[in-house]
Coordinates of C-alpha atoms in Angstrom, one line a residue:
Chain A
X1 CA 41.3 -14.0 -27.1
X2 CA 40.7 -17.2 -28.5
X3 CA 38.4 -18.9 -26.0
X4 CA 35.8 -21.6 -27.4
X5 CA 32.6 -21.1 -26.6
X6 CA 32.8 -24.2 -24.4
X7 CA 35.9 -23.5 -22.2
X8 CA 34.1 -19.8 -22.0
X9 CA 31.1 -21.5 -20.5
X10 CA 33.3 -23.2 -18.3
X11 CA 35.1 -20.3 -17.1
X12 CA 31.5 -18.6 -16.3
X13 CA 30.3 -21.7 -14.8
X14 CA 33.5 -21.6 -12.2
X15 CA 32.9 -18.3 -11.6
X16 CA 28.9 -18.8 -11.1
X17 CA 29.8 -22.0 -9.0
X18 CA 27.0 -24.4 -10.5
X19 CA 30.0 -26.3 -12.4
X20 CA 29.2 -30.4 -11.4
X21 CA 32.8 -31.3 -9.4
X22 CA 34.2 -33.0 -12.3
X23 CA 33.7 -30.0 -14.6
X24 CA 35.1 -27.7 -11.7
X25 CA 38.4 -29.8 -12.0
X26 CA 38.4 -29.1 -15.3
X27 CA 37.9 -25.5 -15.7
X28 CA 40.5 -24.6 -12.8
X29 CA 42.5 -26.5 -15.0
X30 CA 42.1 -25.0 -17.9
X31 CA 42.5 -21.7 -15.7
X32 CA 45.7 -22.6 -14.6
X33 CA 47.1 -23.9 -17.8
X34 CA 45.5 -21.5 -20.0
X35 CA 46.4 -18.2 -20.7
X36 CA 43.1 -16.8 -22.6
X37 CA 40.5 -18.7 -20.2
X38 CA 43.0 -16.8 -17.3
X39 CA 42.6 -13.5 -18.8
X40 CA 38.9 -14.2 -19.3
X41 CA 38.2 -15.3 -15.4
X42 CA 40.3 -12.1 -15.1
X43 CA 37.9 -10.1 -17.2
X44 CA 34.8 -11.4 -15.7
X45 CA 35.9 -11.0 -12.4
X46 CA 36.5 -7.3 -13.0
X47 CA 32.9 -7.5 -14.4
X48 CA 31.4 -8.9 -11.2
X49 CA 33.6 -6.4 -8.7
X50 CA 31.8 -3.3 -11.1
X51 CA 28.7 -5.1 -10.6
X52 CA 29.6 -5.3 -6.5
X53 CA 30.1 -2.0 -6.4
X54 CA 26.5 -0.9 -7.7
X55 CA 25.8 -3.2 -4.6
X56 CA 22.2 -3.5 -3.0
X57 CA 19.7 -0.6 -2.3
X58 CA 17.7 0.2 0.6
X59 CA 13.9 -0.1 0.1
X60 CA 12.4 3.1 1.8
X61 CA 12.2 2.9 5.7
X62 CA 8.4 2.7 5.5
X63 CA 7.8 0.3 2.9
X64 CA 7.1 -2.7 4.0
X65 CA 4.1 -0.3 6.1
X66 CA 3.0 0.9 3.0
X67 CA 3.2 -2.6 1.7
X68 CA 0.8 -4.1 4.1
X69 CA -1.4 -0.7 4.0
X70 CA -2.1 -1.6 0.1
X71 CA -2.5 -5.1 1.3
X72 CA -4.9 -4.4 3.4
X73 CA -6.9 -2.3 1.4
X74 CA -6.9 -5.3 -1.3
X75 CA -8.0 -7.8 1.2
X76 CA -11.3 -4.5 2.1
X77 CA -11.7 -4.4 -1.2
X78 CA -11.9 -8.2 -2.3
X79 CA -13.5 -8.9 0.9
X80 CA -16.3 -6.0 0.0
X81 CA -16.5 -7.2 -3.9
X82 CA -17.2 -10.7 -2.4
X83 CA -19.9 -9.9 -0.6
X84 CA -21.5 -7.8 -2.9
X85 CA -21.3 -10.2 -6.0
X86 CA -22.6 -13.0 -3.3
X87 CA -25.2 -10.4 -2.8
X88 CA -26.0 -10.1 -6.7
X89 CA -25.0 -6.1 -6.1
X90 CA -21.4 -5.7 -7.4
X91 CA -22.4 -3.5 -10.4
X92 CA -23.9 -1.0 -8.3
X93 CA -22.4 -0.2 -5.0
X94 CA -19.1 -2.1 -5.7
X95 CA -18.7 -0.3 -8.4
X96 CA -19.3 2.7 -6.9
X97 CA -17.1 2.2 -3.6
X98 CA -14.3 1.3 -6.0
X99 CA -15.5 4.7 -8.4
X100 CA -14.8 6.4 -5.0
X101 CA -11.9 4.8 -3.4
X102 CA -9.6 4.0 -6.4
X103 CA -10.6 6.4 -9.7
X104 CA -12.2 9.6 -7.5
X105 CA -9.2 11.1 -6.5
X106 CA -6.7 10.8 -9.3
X107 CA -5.1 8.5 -7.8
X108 CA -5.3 5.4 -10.3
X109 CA -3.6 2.8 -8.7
X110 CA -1.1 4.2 -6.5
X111 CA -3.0 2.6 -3.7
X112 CA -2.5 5.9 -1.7
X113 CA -5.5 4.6 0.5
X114 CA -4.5 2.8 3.7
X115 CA -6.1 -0.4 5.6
X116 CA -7.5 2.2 8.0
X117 CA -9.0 4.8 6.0
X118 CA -9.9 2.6 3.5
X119 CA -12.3 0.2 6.0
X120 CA -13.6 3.7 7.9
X121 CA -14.1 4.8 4.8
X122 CA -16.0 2.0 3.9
X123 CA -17.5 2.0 7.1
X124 CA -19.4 5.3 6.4
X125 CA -20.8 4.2 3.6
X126 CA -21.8 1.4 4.7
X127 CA -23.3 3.2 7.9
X128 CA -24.7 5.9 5.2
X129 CA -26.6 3.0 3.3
X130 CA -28.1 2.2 6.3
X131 CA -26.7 -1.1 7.8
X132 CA -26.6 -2.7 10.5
X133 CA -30.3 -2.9 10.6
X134 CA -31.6 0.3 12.8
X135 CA -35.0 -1.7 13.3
X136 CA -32.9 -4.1 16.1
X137 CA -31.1 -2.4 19.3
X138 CA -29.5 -5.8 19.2
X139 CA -28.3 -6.3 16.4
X140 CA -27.2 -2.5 16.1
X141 CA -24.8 -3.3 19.1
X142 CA -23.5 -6.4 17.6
X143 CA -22.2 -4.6 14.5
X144 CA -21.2 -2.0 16.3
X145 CA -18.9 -3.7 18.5
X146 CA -17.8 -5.9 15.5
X147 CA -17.0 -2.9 13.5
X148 CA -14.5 -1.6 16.3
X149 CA -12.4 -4.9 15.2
X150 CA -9.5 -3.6 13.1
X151 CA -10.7 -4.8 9.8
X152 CA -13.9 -5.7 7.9
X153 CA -14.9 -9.2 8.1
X154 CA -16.9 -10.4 5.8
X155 CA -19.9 -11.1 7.9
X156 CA -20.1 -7.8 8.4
X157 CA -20.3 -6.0 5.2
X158 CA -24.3 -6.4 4.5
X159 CA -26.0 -4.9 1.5
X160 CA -29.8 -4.7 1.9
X161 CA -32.1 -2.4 -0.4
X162 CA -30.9 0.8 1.5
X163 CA -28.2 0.4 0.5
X164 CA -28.8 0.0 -2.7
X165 CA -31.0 3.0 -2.2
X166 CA -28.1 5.5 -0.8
X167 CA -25.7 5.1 -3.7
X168 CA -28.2 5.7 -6.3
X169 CA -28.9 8.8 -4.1
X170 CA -28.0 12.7 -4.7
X171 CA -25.7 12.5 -1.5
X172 CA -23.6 9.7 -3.2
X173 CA -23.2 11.6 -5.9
X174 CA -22.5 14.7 -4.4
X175 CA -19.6 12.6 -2.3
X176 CA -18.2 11.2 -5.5
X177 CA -18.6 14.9 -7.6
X178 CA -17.8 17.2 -4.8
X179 CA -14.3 18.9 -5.6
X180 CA -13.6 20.1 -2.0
X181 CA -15.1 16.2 -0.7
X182 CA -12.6 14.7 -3.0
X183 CA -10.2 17.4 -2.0
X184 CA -10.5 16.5 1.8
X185 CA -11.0 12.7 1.4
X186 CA -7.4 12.5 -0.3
X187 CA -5.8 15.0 2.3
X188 CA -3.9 13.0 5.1
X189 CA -4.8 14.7 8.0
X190 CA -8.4 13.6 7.0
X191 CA -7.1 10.3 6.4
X192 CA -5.1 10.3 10.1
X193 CA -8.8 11.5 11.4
X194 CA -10.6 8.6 9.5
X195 CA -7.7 6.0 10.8
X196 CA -8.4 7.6 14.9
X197 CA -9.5 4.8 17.1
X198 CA -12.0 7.3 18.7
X199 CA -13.6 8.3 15.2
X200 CA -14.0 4.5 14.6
X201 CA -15.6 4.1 17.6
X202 CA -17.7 7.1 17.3
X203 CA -18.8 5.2 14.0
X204 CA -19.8 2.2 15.7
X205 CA -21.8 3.6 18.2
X206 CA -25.8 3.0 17.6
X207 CA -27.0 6.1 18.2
X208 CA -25.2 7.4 15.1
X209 CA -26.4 4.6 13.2
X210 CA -29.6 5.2 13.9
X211 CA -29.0 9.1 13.1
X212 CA -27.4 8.3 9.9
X213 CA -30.7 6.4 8.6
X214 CA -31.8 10.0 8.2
X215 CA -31.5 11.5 5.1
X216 CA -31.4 14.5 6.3
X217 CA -28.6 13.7 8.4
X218 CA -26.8 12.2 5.9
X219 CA -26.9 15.0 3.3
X220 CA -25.7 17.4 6.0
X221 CA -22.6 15.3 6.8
X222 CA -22.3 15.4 3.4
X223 CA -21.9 19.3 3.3
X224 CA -18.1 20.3 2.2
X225 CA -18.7 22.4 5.4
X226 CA -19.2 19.2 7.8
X227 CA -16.9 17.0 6.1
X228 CA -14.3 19.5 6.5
X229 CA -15.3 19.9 10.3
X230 CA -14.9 16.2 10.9
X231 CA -11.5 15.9 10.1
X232 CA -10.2 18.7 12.4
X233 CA -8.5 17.2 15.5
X234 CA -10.9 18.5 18.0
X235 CA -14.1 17.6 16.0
X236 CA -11.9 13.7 16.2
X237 CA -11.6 14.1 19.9
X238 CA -14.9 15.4 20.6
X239 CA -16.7 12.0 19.1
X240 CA -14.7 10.4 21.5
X241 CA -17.1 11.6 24.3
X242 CA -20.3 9.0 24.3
X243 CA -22.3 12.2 25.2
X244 CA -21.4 14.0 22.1
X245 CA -22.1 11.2 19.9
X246 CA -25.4 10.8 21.5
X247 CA -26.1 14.9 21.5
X248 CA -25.0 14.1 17.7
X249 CA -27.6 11.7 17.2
X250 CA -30.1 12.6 19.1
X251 CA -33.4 13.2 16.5
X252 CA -34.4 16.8 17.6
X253 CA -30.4 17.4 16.8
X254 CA -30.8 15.6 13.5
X255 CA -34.0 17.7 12.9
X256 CA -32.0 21.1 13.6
X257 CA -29.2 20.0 11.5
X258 CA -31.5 18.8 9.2
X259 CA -33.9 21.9 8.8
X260 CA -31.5 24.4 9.7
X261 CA -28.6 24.3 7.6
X262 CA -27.1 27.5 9.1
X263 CA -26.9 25.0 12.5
X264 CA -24.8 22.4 10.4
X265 CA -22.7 25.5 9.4
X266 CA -22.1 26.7 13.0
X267 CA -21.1 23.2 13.5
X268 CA -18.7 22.6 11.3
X269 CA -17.2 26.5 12.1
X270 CA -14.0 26.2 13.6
X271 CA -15.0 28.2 16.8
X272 CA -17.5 25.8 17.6
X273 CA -15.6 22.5 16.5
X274 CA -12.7 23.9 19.3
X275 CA -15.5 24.6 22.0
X276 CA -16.2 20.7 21.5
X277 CA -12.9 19.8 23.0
X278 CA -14.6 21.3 25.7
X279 CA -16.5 18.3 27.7
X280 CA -18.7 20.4 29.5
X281 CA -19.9 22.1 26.6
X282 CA -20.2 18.8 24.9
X283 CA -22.2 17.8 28.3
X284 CA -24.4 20.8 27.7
X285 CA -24.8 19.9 24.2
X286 CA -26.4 16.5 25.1
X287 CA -28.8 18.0 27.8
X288 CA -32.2 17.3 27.6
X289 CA -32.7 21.1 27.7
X290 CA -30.3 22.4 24.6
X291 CA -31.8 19.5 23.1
X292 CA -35.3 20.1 23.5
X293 CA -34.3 24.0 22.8
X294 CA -33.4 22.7 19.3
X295 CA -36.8 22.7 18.4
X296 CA -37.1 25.9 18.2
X297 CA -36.2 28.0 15.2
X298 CA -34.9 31.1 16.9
X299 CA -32.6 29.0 18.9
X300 CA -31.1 27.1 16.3
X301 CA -31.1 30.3 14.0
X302 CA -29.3 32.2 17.5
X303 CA -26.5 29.1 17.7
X304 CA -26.1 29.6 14.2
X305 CA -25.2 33.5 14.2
X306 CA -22.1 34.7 13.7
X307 CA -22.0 36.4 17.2
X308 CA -22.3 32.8 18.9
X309 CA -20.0 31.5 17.1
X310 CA -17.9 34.1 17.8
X311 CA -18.5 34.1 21.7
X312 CA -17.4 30.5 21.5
X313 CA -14.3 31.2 21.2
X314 CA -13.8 31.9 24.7
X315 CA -13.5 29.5 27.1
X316 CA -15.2 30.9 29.5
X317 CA -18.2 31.1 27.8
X318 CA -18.3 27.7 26.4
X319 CA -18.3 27.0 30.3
X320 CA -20.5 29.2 31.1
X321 CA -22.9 27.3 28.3
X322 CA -21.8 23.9 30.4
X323 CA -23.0 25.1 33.7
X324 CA -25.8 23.4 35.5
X325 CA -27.6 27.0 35.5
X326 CA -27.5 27.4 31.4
X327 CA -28.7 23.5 31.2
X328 CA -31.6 24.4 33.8
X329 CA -32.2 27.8 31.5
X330 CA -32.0 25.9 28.1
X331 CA -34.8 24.0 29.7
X332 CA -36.9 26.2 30.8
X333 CA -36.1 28.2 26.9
X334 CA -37.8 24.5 25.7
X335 CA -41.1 24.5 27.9
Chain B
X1 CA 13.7 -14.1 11.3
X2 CA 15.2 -17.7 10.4
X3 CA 17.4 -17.1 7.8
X4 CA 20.9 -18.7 7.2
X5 CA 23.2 -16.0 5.5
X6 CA 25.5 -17.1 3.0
X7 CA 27.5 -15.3 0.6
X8 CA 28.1 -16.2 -3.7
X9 CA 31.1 -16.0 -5.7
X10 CA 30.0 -12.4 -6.2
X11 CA 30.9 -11.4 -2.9
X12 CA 27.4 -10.3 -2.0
X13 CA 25.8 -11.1 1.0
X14 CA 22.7 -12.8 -0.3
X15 CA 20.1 -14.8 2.3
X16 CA 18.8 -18.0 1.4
X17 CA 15.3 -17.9 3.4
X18 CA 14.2 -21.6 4.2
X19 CA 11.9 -22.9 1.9
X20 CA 10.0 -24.0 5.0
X21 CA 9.1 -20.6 6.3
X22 CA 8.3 -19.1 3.5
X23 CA 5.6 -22.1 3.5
X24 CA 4.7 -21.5 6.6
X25 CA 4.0 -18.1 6.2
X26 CA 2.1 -18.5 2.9
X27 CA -0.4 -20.8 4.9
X28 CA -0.9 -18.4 7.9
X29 CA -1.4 -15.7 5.6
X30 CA -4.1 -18.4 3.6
X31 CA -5.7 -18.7 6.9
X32 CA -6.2 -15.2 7.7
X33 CA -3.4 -13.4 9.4
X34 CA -1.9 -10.7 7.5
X35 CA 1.0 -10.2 10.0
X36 CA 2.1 -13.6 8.2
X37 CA 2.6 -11.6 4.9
X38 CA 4.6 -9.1 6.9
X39 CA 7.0 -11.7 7.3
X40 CA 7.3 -12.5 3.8
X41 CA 7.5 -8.7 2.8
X42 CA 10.2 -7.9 5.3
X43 CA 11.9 -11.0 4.2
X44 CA 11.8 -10.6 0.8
X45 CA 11.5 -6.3 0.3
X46 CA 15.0 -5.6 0.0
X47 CA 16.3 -7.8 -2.9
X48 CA 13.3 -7.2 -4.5
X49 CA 13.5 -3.9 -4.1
X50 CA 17.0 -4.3 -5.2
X51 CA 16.4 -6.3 -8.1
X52 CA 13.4 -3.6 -9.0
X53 CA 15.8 -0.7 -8.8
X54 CA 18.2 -2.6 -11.4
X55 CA 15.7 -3.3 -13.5
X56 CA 14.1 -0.1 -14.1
X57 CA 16.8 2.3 -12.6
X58 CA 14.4 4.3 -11.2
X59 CA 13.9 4.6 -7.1
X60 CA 10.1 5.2 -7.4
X61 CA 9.1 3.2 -10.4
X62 CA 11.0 0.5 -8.5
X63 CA 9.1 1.4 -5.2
X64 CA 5.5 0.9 -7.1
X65 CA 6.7 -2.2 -9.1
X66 CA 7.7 -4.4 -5.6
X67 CA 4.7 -2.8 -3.9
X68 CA 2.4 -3.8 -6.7
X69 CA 4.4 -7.5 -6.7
X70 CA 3.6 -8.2 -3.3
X71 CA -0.1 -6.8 -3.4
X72 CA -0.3 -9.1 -6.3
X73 CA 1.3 -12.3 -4.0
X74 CA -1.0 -11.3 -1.7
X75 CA -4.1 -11.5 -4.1
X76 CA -3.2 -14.4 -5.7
X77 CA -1.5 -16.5 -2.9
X78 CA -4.5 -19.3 -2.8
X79 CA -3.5 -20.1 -6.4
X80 CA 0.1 -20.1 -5.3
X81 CA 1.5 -23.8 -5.7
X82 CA 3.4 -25.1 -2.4
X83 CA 5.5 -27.5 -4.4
X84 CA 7.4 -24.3 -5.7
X85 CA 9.4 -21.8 -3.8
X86 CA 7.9 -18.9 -2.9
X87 CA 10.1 -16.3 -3.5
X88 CA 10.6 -17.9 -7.6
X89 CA 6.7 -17.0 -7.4
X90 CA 7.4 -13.6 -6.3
X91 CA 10.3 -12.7 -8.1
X92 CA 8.7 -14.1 -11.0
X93 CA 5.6 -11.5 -10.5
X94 CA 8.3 -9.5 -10.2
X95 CA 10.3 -9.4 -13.3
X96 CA 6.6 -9.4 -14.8
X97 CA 5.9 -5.8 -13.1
X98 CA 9.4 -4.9 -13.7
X99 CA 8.6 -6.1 -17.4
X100 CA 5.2 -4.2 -18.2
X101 CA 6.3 -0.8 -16.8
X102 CA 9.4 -1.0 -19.5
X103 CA 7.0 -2.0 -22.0
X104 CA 5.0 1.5 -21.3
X105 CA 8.0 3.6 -21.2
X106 CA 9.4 5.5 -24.2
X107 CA 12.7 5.4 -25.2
X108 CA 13.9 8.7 -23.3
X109 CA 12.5 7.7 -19.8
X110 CA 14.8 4.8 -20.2
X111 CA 17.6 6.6 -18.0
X112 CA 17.0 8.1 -14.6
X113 CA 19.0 11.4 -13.6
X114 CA 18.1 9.7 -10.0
X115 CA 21.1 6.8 -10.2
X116 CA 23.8 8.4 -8.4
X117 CA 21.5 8.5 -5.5
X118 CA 20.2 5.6 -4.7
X119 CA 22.2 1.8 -3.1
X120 CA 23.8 1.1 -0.1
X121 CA 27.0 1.3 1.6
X122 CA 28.7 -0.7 -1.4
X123 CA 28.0 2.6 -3.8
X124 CA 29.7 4.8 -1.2
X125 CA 32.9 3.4 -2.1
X126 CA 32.2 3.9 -5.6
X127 CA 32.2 7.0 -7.4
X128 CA 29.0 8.2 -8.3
X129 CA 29.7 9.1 -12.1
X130 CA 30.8 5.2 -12.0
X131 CA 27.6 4.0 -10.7
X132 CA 25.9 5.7 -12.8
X133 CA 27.7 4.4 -16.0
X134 CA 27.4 0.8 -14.5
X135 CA 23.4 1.4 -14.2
X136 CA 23.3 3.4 -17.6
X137 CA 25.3 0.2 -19.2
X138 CA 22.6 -1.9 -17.4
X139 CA 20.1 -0.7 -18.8
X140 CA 21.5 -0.5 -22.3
X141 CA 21.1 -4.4 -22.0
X142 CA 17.9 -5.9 -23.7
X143 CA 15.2 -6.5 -20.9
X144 CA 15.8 -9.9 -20.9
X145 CA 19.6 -9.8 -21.1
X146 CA 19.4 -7.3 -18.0
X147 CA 16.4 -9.7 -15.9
X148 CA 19.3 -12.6 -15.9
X149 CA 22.3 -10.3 -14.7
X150 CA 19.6 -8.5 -11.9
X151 CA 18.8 -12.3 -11.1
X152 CA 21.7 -13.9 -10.8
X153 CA 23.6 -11.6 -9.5
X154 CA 21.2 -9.1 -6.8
X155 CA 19.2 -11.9 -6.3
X156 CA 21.6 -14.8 -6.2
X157 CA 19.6 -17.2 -7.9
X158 CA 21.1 -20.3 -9.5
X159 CA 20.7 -21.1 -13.5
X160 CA 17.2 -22.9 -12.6
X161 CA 16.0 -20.5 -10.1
X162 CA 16.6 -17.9 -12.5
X163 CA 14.7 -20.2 -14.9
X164 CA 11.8 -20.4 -13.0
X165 CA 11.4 -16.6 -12.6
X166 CA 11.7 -15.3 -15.9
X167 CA 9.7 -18.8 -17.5
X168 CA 12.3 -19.9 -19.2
X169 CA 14.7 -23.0 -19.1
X170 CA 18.1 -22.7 -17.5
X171 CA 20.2 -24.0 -21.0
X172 CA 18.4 -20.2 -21.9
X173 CA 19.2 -18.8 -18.4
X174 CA 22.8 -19.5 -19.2
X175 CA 22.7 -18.3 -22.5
X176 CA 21.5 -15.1 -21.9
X177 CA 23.9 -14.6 -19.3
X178 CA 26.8 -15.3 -21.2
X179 CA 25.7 -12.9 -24.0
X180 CA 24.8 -10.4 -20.9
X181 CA 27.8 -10.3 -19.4
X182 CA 29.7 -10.1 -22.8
X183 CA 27.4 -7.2 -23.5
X184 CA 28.6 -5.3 -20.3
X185 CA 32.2 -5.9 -20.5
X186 CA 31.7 -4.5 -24.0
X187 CA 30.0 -1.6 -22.5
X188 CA 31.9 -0.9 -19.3
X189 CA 35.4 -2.1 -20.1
X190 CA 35.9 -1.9 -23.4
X191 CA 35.8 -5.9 -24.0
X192 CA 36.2 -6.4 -27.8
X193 CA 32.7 -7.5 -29.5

């Protein structure tokens, strides 16, 4: 073939269609009058069919979810990093969050976190370190209610001295060092627990927020044990029910969970975590009477046995526990 | 979505998005709604998935390379210029991904055992060991070389499109794609060098 480099570029040009019209006149002339710019269109035809055939690929069916999961988790992040650099705090707890949520789980940058678990995730801490502001019902219920919006607004990520506080704190690093923590924080069903509507809301609800100023509190949630507990469907469900957020965070609950760590145990025991999907159990749980009954050591060390947690099991004794008569008897156990 | 299909000299069915759109979705995504950049990514996530796939012949590393193109749009979209086209912004982040993960791969990851399994309905009606040697023979091409064929041809972009992806004029767009396809035919049917 004997094609000058000129007549080839107008034989590619035909075939690319971005020839001006004048030069198109000319190269389908030269096509039709010229034997080697014929067998080259020829050629690069056949070139172009090969090139057909490879033909488009299908992204996977999920991707463009996955897309606007990393997305999301980009706009927590910068949003979070914003704040905190506005705050003069990026070195600490940014740092930390992004220690946690990026590096901690060998996950590098796969972005494996999604919008959801990403802000609850970010919503514990954030609870953890303290804010909203415990010292204001009001203000408590504003963030609360703002935290049950899909995503993080800026306005609501606050960093105050707590905060600071909590992530320079054993519990922190016990979150970010904790094999079986890291473990359960990178395991999707925790992740589907993290991302449930009701968890969320469970989160946002003052009472907990007041709770998790506790350190106590905190380090027992903290536990593997408890961690592990809170991502079981029925543990999810069960902070659905206002009453057993509020049996949660009720102080002389906090005090037995924090003082007896056998309690917390029991707690997070599978037995007891499927009695919770029981609401009158949960009901009985937030009486005034188991919760006054709480203060005493022999009661939390009784809830905490093995036989207990065994009898929960069965249904009918977790209603049994639920009944009007065991609330009345808890209360008199607490006089 | 508003999109007027058209079809190239190539045969393939390649959508020209308006210009306007895209716009409008880059401003609605500025002003805080992220279901804006869900149109984009729906708009855009096949051809650049496509054009990923071609350039690095591997399904996943061209799942993380668009992924990690559109989380960059996303992050960098207040810098984006409106007097250019968006999708030359994204493809150009694009190539750049596609780009940097050749540049960290040694020589032997270069071909994926994974080719014969991936594309669309086109592929069925071409037999797998050929798709593969058609992939293979792209990938033999020089990064460059290959960005202008996966351009031009899975993208459909023109000469200056192309340009504006990959940074470079379109004289070199033309160039290179001359020397590309004269590269494949070599490779795949047996043109004479």
């Amino acid at each position: 073939m004997h094609l000058s480099p000129e007549n080839d570029a107008l034989v590619q040009g035909l075939l690319d269609g971005t020839l001006a019209p004048a030069d198109r006149e000319a190269a389908e002339r030269l096509v039709q009058t010229n034997s080697d710019a014929r067998r080259r269109s020829a050629e690069l035809s056949e070139l172009v069919r090969l090139l057909d055939g490879l033909g488009a690929a299908e992204p996977p069916v999920d991707f463009s979810a996955q897309v606007m999961q990393a997305v999301s988790e980009v706009h927590v992040h910068a949003e979070i990093n914003r704040t905190l650099e506005a705050s003069g705090r990026r070195s600490s707890l940014g740092e930390r969050l992004s220690q946690l949520m990026d590096g901690g789980f060998g996950m590098g940058k796969k972005l494996m976190w999604g919008l959801v678990a990403t802000g609850a995730l970010a919503l514990i801490v954030m609870k953890f370190s303290g804010y909203p502001p415990i010292d204001g019902a009001q203000g408590t219920v504003g963030a609360a209610k703002r935290y049950q919006a899909d995503q993080i607004a800026p306005e609501d990520v606050k960093v105050d001295d707590s905060a600071q506080a909590f992530v320079q704190s054993d519990v922190f690093d016990q979150m970010l060092k904790d094999n079986d923590t890291r473990q359960l924080l990178a395991n999707g069903s925790f992740r589907a627990a993290l991302a449930a509507p009701e968890f969320r809301a469970a989160l946002a609800s003052p009472e907990l927020v007041r709770a998790l100023a506790s350190a106590e509190f905190r380090a027992t949630l903290a536990s593997p044990e408890m961690v592990r507990a809170l991502a079981s469907p029925e543990m999810v469900r069960a902070l659905a029910n206002p009453e057993m957020v509020r049996a949660l965070a009720n102080p002389e609950m906090v005090r037995a969970l924090a003082a007896a760590p056998g309690f917390a145990q029991a707690l997070a025991n599978p037995g007891f975590v499927h009695a919770l999907a029981n609401p009158g159990f949960v009901h009985a749980l937030a009486s005034p009477g188991f919760v006054h009954a709480l203060a005493s050591p022999g009661f939390v060390h009784a809830l905490a046995s093995p036989g207990f947690v065994h009898a929960l099991a069965s249904p009918g004794f977790a209603n049994a526990l639920a009944s009007a008569q065991m609330a009345q008897a808890l209360g008199a156990v607490s006089q | 979505m508003l999109e007027s299909p058209s079809t190239n000299l190539f045969q393939l069915p390649v959508y020209f998005p308006s210009e306007q759109d895209d716009a409008a979705l880059v401003k609605r995504t500025l002003a805080g709604d992220q279901g804006a950049f869900e149109g984009l990514v729906q708009r855009y996530q096949k051809v650049l998935y496509t054009v990923a796939l071609r350039m690095l012949g591997n399904p996943d590393d061209a799942k993380d390379a668009t992924q990690t193109a559109f989380v960059r749009a996303f992050e960098r979209l207040a810098s984006f210029d409106e007097q250019y086209k968006f999708f030359s912004w994204i493809y150009r982040i694009l190539m750049n991904e596609c780009l940097n993960v050749l540049r960290g791969r040694r020589p032997e990851d270069e071909l994926s055992p994974a080719l014969a399994t991936v594309g669309g309905p086109y592929e069925a009606a071409m037999s797998s060991e050929r798709r593969t040697q058609i992939q293979a023979a792209l990938l033999q091409l020089t990064p460059d070389h290959r960005a202008v064929i996966v351009l031009r041809h899975f993208a459909g972009l023109s000469y200056d499109e192309v340009g504006d992806a990959l940074g470079v004029p379109s004289k070199t767009v033309k160039s290179r794609l001359h020397t590309a396809r004269q590269r494949l035919g070599e490779l795949l049917l047996g043109w004479r060098v």
